């Protein structure tokens, strides 16, 4: 008889708390307990949560009575030791509770809590899915009431711990969690045909073909079987399901398929269809690199000998992707995993299709908007280190949380992109920086790619922390686009403007369309017009929840707030003075589309912004329409600047450069230079030099001049001088504290008290408190305090002191209701 040992475990929970909690292990679970398993534990008053074990020991907690673990959910660990170390590092660096990091990292189906809502899966087949008695009770209850939480299901079933049952229902695709439904994203499925087990030998198949060939009436059935074999349905003893629809498209009779199914020769089953087409790799040879690309590849590999991180700075259209593909191929051939980070999955359709063409089923896509079951499946494949699947993971920032086992390379494409920064909720991490940390845990290398690197990355290359490889030649020797300015002040003086279009830009648009080429117009503001104002008294309609004006959207004929969900009908008369003299100021993508359709009625115009790409496939459909030349002019926000590669774009128009340059942010010039350069790079990417026209009231502005000269290095060095002089990154670290509450006076008092605490410790390094540009969002008043810390300062000690000051602040009962948000390295 084994010795009766009392075990305790430390558990992290997906709630915003920094500490781990100790639970007692029931003796009968002692043999099954392991680090990093999921367990169901009680927390608070009657609530159950899914937590992860981080430590097994025999020490009872001193200040509270340990509760018992309710249930173990896994047989094998869900995360790895390196992964947990990575989570802890992120938690400490970004001053985020470890529970928030766990919450961000795990797919929703791994975090079943008593508040989780359950609904019926849209593809659930009640007739053909066998159910246990308990499963039947849950399904029956969900048919009566559309959503149930875990507590309600517990009462229906009559058992306390029902998470294991819900886990089974999720795995069988009988139910979905409401978190998943809220994404409005369901798996794509289709009917597939497979050869039945009884007919999977060459001898039996040959005999069947002889029988079918003898009769004229069975020739259509013979054709179906032949087509299945041609499409690879049975090859070298392996069975591949064939999409039923594709058989019909190849001329197979539906009745013949049904007959073979009735005879037991074929079997039909519903399977999930991958959103990335697995292409036959045999049809694709790996790209042949140009001399410049080959040189860059060798320099990267040499750089990896000395540095862990290398920057590939390649001008737009220089063929960075081909270099990535060659590096990925070499790492996959070694049997290792690759993480390829992109700014936004929705904006990189072309890239994913290209990669899947070369790497087939080895590629997996991971994104927070994907179906939760699908994310769980990818998580498990990566964790299992499957040698055939998900060796190359392409993902947005959430992909850094996957449980990699054997990571061999990390690539961060467009590393300068602000999309890599998580703003809300916590942890507010930068995926580019965390990718470098993740690679460090695996003792592997990181490649950063960009035509316009972030200032921080550029300085790291100057300090020799990163390797630096330049690719200054466009693929096929095409010259960089010619960049010209339209002087809006001069055009206004000459009264040659047509709406928001300069005469110079319009003439070039018309000429480009006559030459059978396409046009991209860039305006980094969506909607129709940002401001309605009264000419008499200056009144503008504001959001009732935020201190900001409402934007007019003509398509929906609504005034909308871009910071909350508030919307209202347009006003006909000024509520302040009764005047009906209301005018519109400014312009967004919707107004550009409207105006241009009147100026060029024969042109086919498309618009790509948040309003037109909300649906799952709308972004892909727009890209495909533009590729097929069904759209002559594509108007868009910064979406058109990222990840697009078209053959026939002759002209790019930047409609309002001043909007980007005049923002009150120390990164305004950097962002403006990057956006203008990136969108300019969409022009003339094949055999002809493109043209770019920038509309601005200040054509002599030094940033615009640097964009026109394609001179990133000179721009970056100028910026670095300013940053050093005024104590900004990369020479200083920033931490921004935001205080939020619905009571303005309480926020004011709290901000003054907290800034006083900070100034006593950090002196002149503290700026504020100040109200941000938008001082109230969703009825919460905001105050900001910025702390500037020298780069050389011991960051760990600084953050430990900040935690102490935060505790000191909240020790005042009056300030406890205030929400205090710390944002380390704000974007």
Coordinates of C-alpha atoms in Angstrom, one line a residue, residues 55 232 362 565 642 669 711:
X55 CA 3.8 23.7 -9.2
X232 CA -6.0 11.1 -55.5
X362 CA 2.8 22.0 -43.2
X565 CA -21.1 51.9 -30.3
X642 CA -0.3 46.3 -46.2
X669 CA 6.4 61.6 -38.3
X711 CA 15.6 58.2 -48.1

